[in-house]
Coordinates of C-alpha atoms and ligand atoms in Angstrom, one line a residue:
M1 CA -22.8 4.5 -28.8
T2 CA -21.6 7.0 -26.1
N3 CA -18.0 7.0 -25.9
V4 CA -16.0 8.1 -23.0
L5 CA -12.0 8.3 -23.7
V6 CA -10.3 6.8 -20.8
T7 CA -6.4 7.7 -20.8
G8 CA -4.3 5.1 -18.6
G9 CA -7.4 2.3 -19.2
A10 CA -4.5 -0.2 -19.6
G11 CA -3.8 0.2 -15.9
Y12 CA -4.9 -0.9 -12.7
I13 CA -7.5 1.7 -12.0
G14 CA -8.3 2.9 -15.3
S15 CA -9.1 -1.3 -16.6
H16 CA -11.8 -1.2 -13.5
A17 CA -13.1 2.1 -14.4
C18 CA -14.1 0.6 -17.9
K19 CA -15.6 -2.1 -16.8
S20 CA -17.9 0.3 -13.9
L21 CA -18.5 2.4 -17.7
K22 CA -19.3 -0.3 -19.7
Q23 CA -22.0 -1.7 -17.1
A24 CA -23.5 1.9 -17.3
G25 CA -24.2 1.9 -21.0
Y26 CA -21.1 3.8 -22.4
V27 CA -18.3 2.6 -24.6
P28 CA -15.1 2.9 -22.7
V29 CA -12.2 4.0 -25.4
T30 CA -9.0 2.8 -23.9
Y31 CA -5.8 5.6 -24.6
D32 CA -2.6 4.2 -23.5
N33 CA 1.0 3.8 -24.4
L34 CA 1.6 0.7 -22.5
V35 CA 4.5 2.0 -20.5
T36 CA 3.0 0.7 -17.4
G37 CA -0.2 -0.8 -18.5
W38 CA -0.8 -4.1 -19.7
Q39 CA -2.9 -4.6 -23.3
D40 CA -4.6 -7.8 -21.7
A41 CA -6.3 -5.3 -18.9
V42 CA -8.3 -3.8 -22.2
R43 CA -11.7 -6.2 -21.9
F44 CA -14.5 -4.2 -22.5
G45 CA -14.0 -1.6 -25.0
P46 CA -11.8 -0.4 -28.2
F47 CA -8.3 0.1 -27.7
E48 CA -6.1 2.7 -29.0
R49 CA -2.3 3.0 -28.3
G50 CA -1.0 6.0 -27.7
D51 CA 1.1 8.6 -25.8
L52 CA -0.5 11.6 -23.9
L53 CA 3.0 13.5 -25.5
D54 CA 2.2 13.0 -29.1
R55 CA -0.9 15.5 -29.9
D56 CA -1.5 14.2 -33.3
C57 CA -2.4 10.8 -32.1
L58 CA -4.7 12.5 -29.5
D59 CA -6.2 14.9 -32.0
A60 CA -6.9 11.6 -34.5
V61 CA -8.5 9.5 -31.6
F62 CA -10.9 12.5 -30.5
Q63 CA -11.5 12.7 -33.9
Q64 CA -12.4 9.1 -34.8
Y65 CA -14.5 8.8 -31.6
Q66 CA -15.9 12.1 -30.5
P67 CA -16.4 11.0 -26.6
V68 CA -18.6 12.9 -24.4
A69 CA -16.3 12.9 -21.8
V70 CA -12.4 12.4 -21.0
M71 CA -11.4 9.8 -17.6
H72 CA -7.9 10.8 -17.3
F73 CA -6.0 8.2 -15.3
A74 CA -2.6 7.3 -17.1
A75 CA 0.1 9.0 -14.6
L76 CA 3.2 8.0 -13.2
S77 CA 2.3 7.1 -9.6
Q78 CA 4.9 6.1 -7.5
V79 CA 6.5 8.1 -5.1
G80 CA 9.8 6.7 -4.3
E81 CA 10.4 7.7 -7.9
A82 CA 8.9 11.0 -7.7
V83 CA 11.4 11.8 -5.2
T84 CA 14.5 10.6 -7.4
Q85 CA 13.3 11.8 -11.0
P86 CA 11.1 14.4 -10.8
G87 CA 11.2 15.6 -14.4
R88 CA 9.6 12.1 -15.1
Y89 CA 6.7 13.2 -13.1
W90 CA 6.6 16.3 -14.4
R91 CA 6.9 15.7 -18.3
N92 CA 4.6 12.4 -17.9
N93 CA 1.9 13.9 -15.6
V94 CA 1.7 17.8 -16.4
L95 CA 2.5 18.2 -19.9
G96 CA 1.2 14.7 -20.7
S97 CA -2.2 16.0 -19.1
L98 CA -1.2 19.3 -20.8
N99 CA -1.8 18.3 -24.4
L100 CA -4.8 15.9 -23.5
I101 CA -6.8 18.3 -21.6
E102 CA -5.8 20.8 -24.7
A103 CA -6.7 18.7 -27.4
A104 CA -10.5 18.0 -25.8
A105 CA -11.3 21.2 -25.6
E106 CA -10.3 21.9 -29.0
A107 CA -12.0 18.7 -29.9
G108 CA -15.2 20.5 -28.0
C109 CA -15.1 17.6 -25.6
L110 CA -16.4 19.5 -22.4
N111 CA -16.9 17.2 -19.7
F112 CA -13.2 15.9 -18.3
V113 CA -12.9 13.7 -14.9
F114 CA -9.6 13.6 -13.6
S115 CA -7.7 11.3 -11.3
S116 CA -5.8 13.1 -8.7
T117 CA -4.5 12.5 -5.1
C118 CA -4.7 12.9 -1.6
A119 CA -0.5 13.3 -2.3
T120 CA -1.3 17.2 -3.3
Y121 CA -2.5 17.7 0.6
G122 CA 0.8 16.4 2.5
D123 CA 1.6 16.3 6.0
Q124 CA -0.4 18.1 7.9
D125 CA -0.6 17.6 11.2
N126 CA -4.1 17.2 12.9
V127 CA -6.1 18.5 10.6
V128 CA -8.9 16.8 8.9
L129 CA -8.4 16.3 5.3
D130 CA -11.2 17.6 3.3
E131 CA -11.3 19.4 -0.1
S132 CA -10.8 23.4 1.0
S133 CA -7.9 21.8 3.0
A134 CA -4.2 23.4 2.0
Q135 CA -2.5 21.3 -0.5
N136 CA 1.5 21.1 0.3
P137 CA 2.3 18.2 -1.9
L138 CA 6.0 16.5 -0.4
N139 CA 6.8 14.9 -3.8
A140 CA 6.9 15.5 -7.8
Y141 CA 3.9 13.2 -7.8
G142 CA 1.5 15.5 -5.6
S143 CA 2.7 18.4 -7.3
S144 CA 2.3 17.2 -10.5
K145 CA -1.2 16.3 -9.8
R146 CA -1.9 19.6 -8.4
A147 CA -0.6 21.1 -11.3
V148 CA -3.1 19.4 -13.6
E149 CA -5.5 20.6 -10.9
N150 CA -4.6 24.0 -11.6
I151 CA -4.9 23.7 -15.4
L152 CA -8.3 22.6 -15.4
T153 CA -9.5 25.8 -13.4
D154 CA -7.8 27.7 -16.3
F155 CA -9.4 25.4 -18.9
E156 CA -13.1 26.0 -17.4
A157 CA -12.9 29.7 -17.2
A158 CA -11.1 30.3 -20.7
F159 CA -13.7 27.3 -22.9
G160 CA -16.0 26.2 -20.0
M161 CA -14.7 22.9 -19.9
R162 CA -16.3 21.3 -16.3
H163 CA -14.2 18.7 -14.2
V164 CA -14.7 16.3 -11.5
I165 CA -11.7 16.2 -9.9
F166 CA -11.3 13.1 -7.4
R167 CA -8.4 13.3 -4.6
Y168 CA -8.1 9.5 -4.1
F169 CA -6.6 8.0 -0.8
N170 CA -5.1 4.3 -0.9
V171 CA -6.6 2.4 -3.9
A172 CA -6.7 -1.7 -3.2
G173 CA -8.4 -4.5 -3.7
A174 CA -9.8 -6.1 -7.5
D175 CA -12.7 -6.7 -9.6
P176 CA -14.4 -9.3 -7.8
D177 CA -15.0 -11.2 -10.6
G178 CA -11.4 -11.6 -11.1
E179 CA -11.3 -9.8 -15.2
V180 CA -9.0 -7.5 -14.0
G181 CA -6.8 -6.6 -11.1
E182 CA -3.8 -5.1 -10.1
F183 CA -0.4 -5.7 -11.6
H184 CA 2.7 -3.5 -11.4
Q185 CA 6.2 -4.4 -12.6
P186 CA 8.2 -3.4 -10.6
E187 CA 5.4 -3.3 -7.4
T188 CA 6.0 -0.6 -5.5
H189 CA 2.4 -0.8 -3.3
L190 CA 1.6 -2.0 0.3
I191 CA -1.0 -4.7 0.1
P192 CA 0.2 -6.4 -3.2
L193 CA 4.1 -6.0 -2.1
M194 CA 2.6 -8.1 1.4
L195 CA 0.7 -10.9 -0.8
D196 CA 3.9 -11.3 -2.5
A197 CA 5.3 -12.3 0.7
I198 CA 3.1 -14.3 2.1
D199 CA 3.3 -16.7 -0.7
G200 CA 7.0 -16.8 -1.4
K201 CA 7.4 -14.5 -4.4
R202 CA 9.6 -12.3 -2.6
D203 CA 11.8 -12.9 0.5
A204 CA 10.1 -10.7 2.8
L205 CA 8.1 -7.1 3.2
T206 CA 9.8 -4.2 4.8
I207 CA 7.9 -1.6 6.8
Y208 CA 9.4 1.8 5.5
G209 CA 9.6 3.2 9.1
T210 CA 8.5 2.4 12.8
D211 CA 9.4 5.8 14.2
Y212 CA 6.5 7.8 12.9
E213 CA 4.7 10.1 15.3
T214 CA 1.1 7.6 15.2
P215 CA 0.3 5.0 17.9
D216 CA 2.1 1.6 16.7
G217 CA 5.6 4.0 14.7
T218 CA 3.8 2.9 11.6
C219 CA 2.2 5.1 8.9
I220 CA -1.5 5.4 8.6
R221 CA -3.3 5.4 5.5
D222 CA -7.0 5.4 4.2
Y223 CA -7.9 2.5 1.8
V224 CA -10.4 2.0 -0.5
H225 CA -11.6 -0.4 -2.9
V226 CA -10.9 -0.4 -6.5
C227 CA -14.6 -1.0 -7.4
D228 CA -16.1 1.4 -5.1
L229 CA -13.7 4.2 -6.0
V230 CA -14.6 3.9 -10.0
D231 CA -18.4 3.8 -9.6
A232 CA -17.8 7.1 -7.7
H233 CA -15.8 8.0 -11.1
V234 CA -19.4 7.3 -13.2
L235 CA -21.4 9.5 -10.9
G236 CA -19.1 12.1 -11.6
L237 CA -19.5 11.7 -15.2
T238 CA -23.1 11.6 -15.0
W239 CA -23.0 15.2 -12.3
L240 CA -20.7 16.6 -15.4
R241 CA -23.6 15.3 -18.0
D242 CA -26.4 16.7 -15.6
G243 CA -24.5 19.9 -16.1
K244 CA -23.7 20.7 -12.9
G245 CA -20.3 22.5 -11.9
S246 CA -17.1 21.7 -11.5
R247 CA -16.4 19.9 -8.3
V248 CA -13.4 18.4 -6.1
F249 CA -14.1 15.0 -4.1
N250 CA -12.2 13.0 -2.0
L251 CA -12.2 9.8 -2.1
G252 CA -11.7 7.4 1.0
T253 CA -13.8 6.2 3.7
G254 CA -12.7 8.1 6.9
R255 CA -10.7 5.1 8.3
G256 CA -7.0 5.2 8.6
F257 CA -5.3 1.5 9.2
S258 CA -1.6 1.7 9.7
V259 CA 0.9 -0.5 7.8
R260 CA 1.4 -2.9 11.1
E261 CA -3.1 -3.1 11.1
V262 CA -2.9 -4.1 7.5
V263 CA -0.1 -6.8 8.0
A264 CA -2.6 -7.9 11.4
A265 CA -5.4 -8.0 8.8
S266 CA -3.4 -9.8 5.9
R267 CA -2.6 -12.6 8.0
D268 CA -6.3 -13.1 9.2
V269 CA -7.6 -12.7 5.6
T270 CA -4.7 -15.8 4.1
N271 CA -4.6 -17.4 7.3
R272 CA -0.8 -17.2 6.8
P273 CA 2.3 -15.8 8.3
V274 CA 3.6 -12.3 6.9
P275 CA 7.0 -12.2 6.6
M276 CA 8.3 -9.1 7.5
Q277 CA 11.2 -6.6 8.7
E278 CA 11.2 -3.5 9.8
G279 CA 13.8 -0.5 7.6
A280 CA 14.2 2.8 7.4
R281 CA 11.5 5.8 6.4
R282 CA 10.8 6.0 2.7
A283 CA 11.9 9.3 1.6
G284 CA 8.4 11.1 0.5
D285 CA 6.1 9.1 2.7
C286 CA 3.2 11.7 4.5
T287 CA 2.6 10.1 8.1
K288 CA -0.7 10.3 8.1
L289 CA -3.3 10.8 5.4
V290 CA -6.9 9.8 5.9
S291 CA -10.5 11.7 4.1
G292 CA -12.3 13.7 6.8
S293 CA -14.7 14.9 3.9
T294 CA -18.1 13.2 3.2
R295 CA -18.8 15.5 0.3
A296 CA -18.9 12.5 -2.3
E297 CA -21.3 10.6 -0.4
R298 CA -23.7 13.5 0.2
E299 CA -23.3 15.0 -3.4
L300 CA -22.6 12.4 -5.1
G301 CA -24.9 9.9 -3.9
W302 CA -21.7 7.6 -3.4
R303 CA -21.6 4.7 -1.2
P304 CA -18.2 2.7 -0.7
Q305 CA -19.6 -1.2 -0.5
R306 CA -16.5 -3.2 -0.7
S307 CA -14.0 -0.8 1.2
T308 CA -13.4 -2.8 4.3
L309 CA -9.9 -4.4 5.0
K310 CA -11.3 -7.4 4.7
Q311 CA -12.6 -7.2 1.4
M312 CA -10.3 -5.6 0.0
I313 CA -7.3 -8.0 0.7
G314 CA -9.3 -11.0 0.2
D315 CA -10.2 -9.6 -3.7
A316 CA -6.3 -8.7 -3.6
W317 CA -5.8 -12.4 -2.5
R318 CA -8.0 -13.8 -5.1
W319 CA -6.9 -12.2 -7.9
H320 CA -2.8 -12.3 -6.7
Q321 CA -3.5 -16.4 -6.9
N322 CA -5.2 -16.7 -10.0
G323 CA -4.7 -13.4 -12.3
H324 CA -2.0 -11.8 -13.8
Y325 CA -1.2 -10.1 -17.4
D326 CA 1.2 -11.1 -20.3
K327 CA 2.9 -7.9 -22.3
Ligands
UDP1 N1 4.9 1.0 2.5 C1 5.8 0.0 3.4 N2 6.2 -1.3 3.0 C2 6.3 -1.1 1.5 C3 5.5 -0.5 0.3 C4 4.2 0.6 1.3 O1 5.6 0.0 4.9 O2 6.8 -1.9 0.8 C5 4.4 1.5 3.7 C6 4.4 3.4 3.4 O3 5.3 3.5 3.6 C7 2.7 3.6 3.2 C8 1.9 2.6 3.1 O4 2.8 1.2 3.4 O5 2.7 4.2 4.6 C9 1.2 3.0 2.0 O6 2.1 3.2 0.9 P1 1.9 2.3 -1.0 O7 3.7 2.5 -1.8 O8 1.0 1.4 -1.0 O9 0.9 3.4 -1.0 P2 1.0 5.1 -0.9 O10 0.6 5.8 0.1 O11 2.7 5.6 -1.5 O12 0.3 5.8 -2.0

């Protein structure tokens, strides 16, 4: 049995990663405190309930499962909340990650895959965002992720712990088999909120800002299908297990869509009107985040299969209509 410790395996991206790891022949061991995750989403391997701030619990799990690698998804990830509650973000995302990284190093588990974010780049007008772009995060979510990237660099120097860092752009969609999907409470992300508005679960989608310097005034993001994203993680794991060096990869498609374009695509996919209203900008939002890198394709052999807006919204819509978790 080749175990991989998956922190946040009960969450949106982590649960899809567990499915992908299982399909690749690994045993994904979920470590999750269930604050934002769902036990129902743990379907592909063992579950250990624990907090990243609980070092004893982490040590016991490393001892019990002897994982060959860590995939670290567990984190708070809402931009709005990060602006108003920075302490929570630094404590959970940075102190929690430091505990985990230290526990892994002491257990001799020296392969580490980390989910970072394009929010570490911040707003950069007319700059192509590749892995060597400057990092100027606009909020505590981005800053906390950048801090963990730095910790990993130091742990490599000290202990030879190699890492693959993935800087995600906007993750969307759901498992096409409907086994797992996106289910946040409260929900803050554009596509699930819009699907809620479309089927009457909430009144209307609010567009956060229509006066950005973009062609239609709304923010532009690069959306990537969650299944494509987690496939890259399995490739990243192979990269580390093949003995290759630490590397950072952007995970985006290189195509940007405005909020209004996503609304229009959702109308087309669901064949229903999107109730919406225009609102003020949301603090902490960047104008445009689009990946300008093909490094993951070139070096990892990553080939996104499902990352068209139509496919992402279609898969999310099917999950939205049929899937949910209970605490
Ligand atoms: N957005 C919006 N209304 C919402 C939620 C999001 O207009 O109710 C916009 C948000 O300002 C951003 C984009 O949709 O430009 C994607 O936001 P999301 O929260 O999904 O992801 P983020 O880019 O913050 O990681």
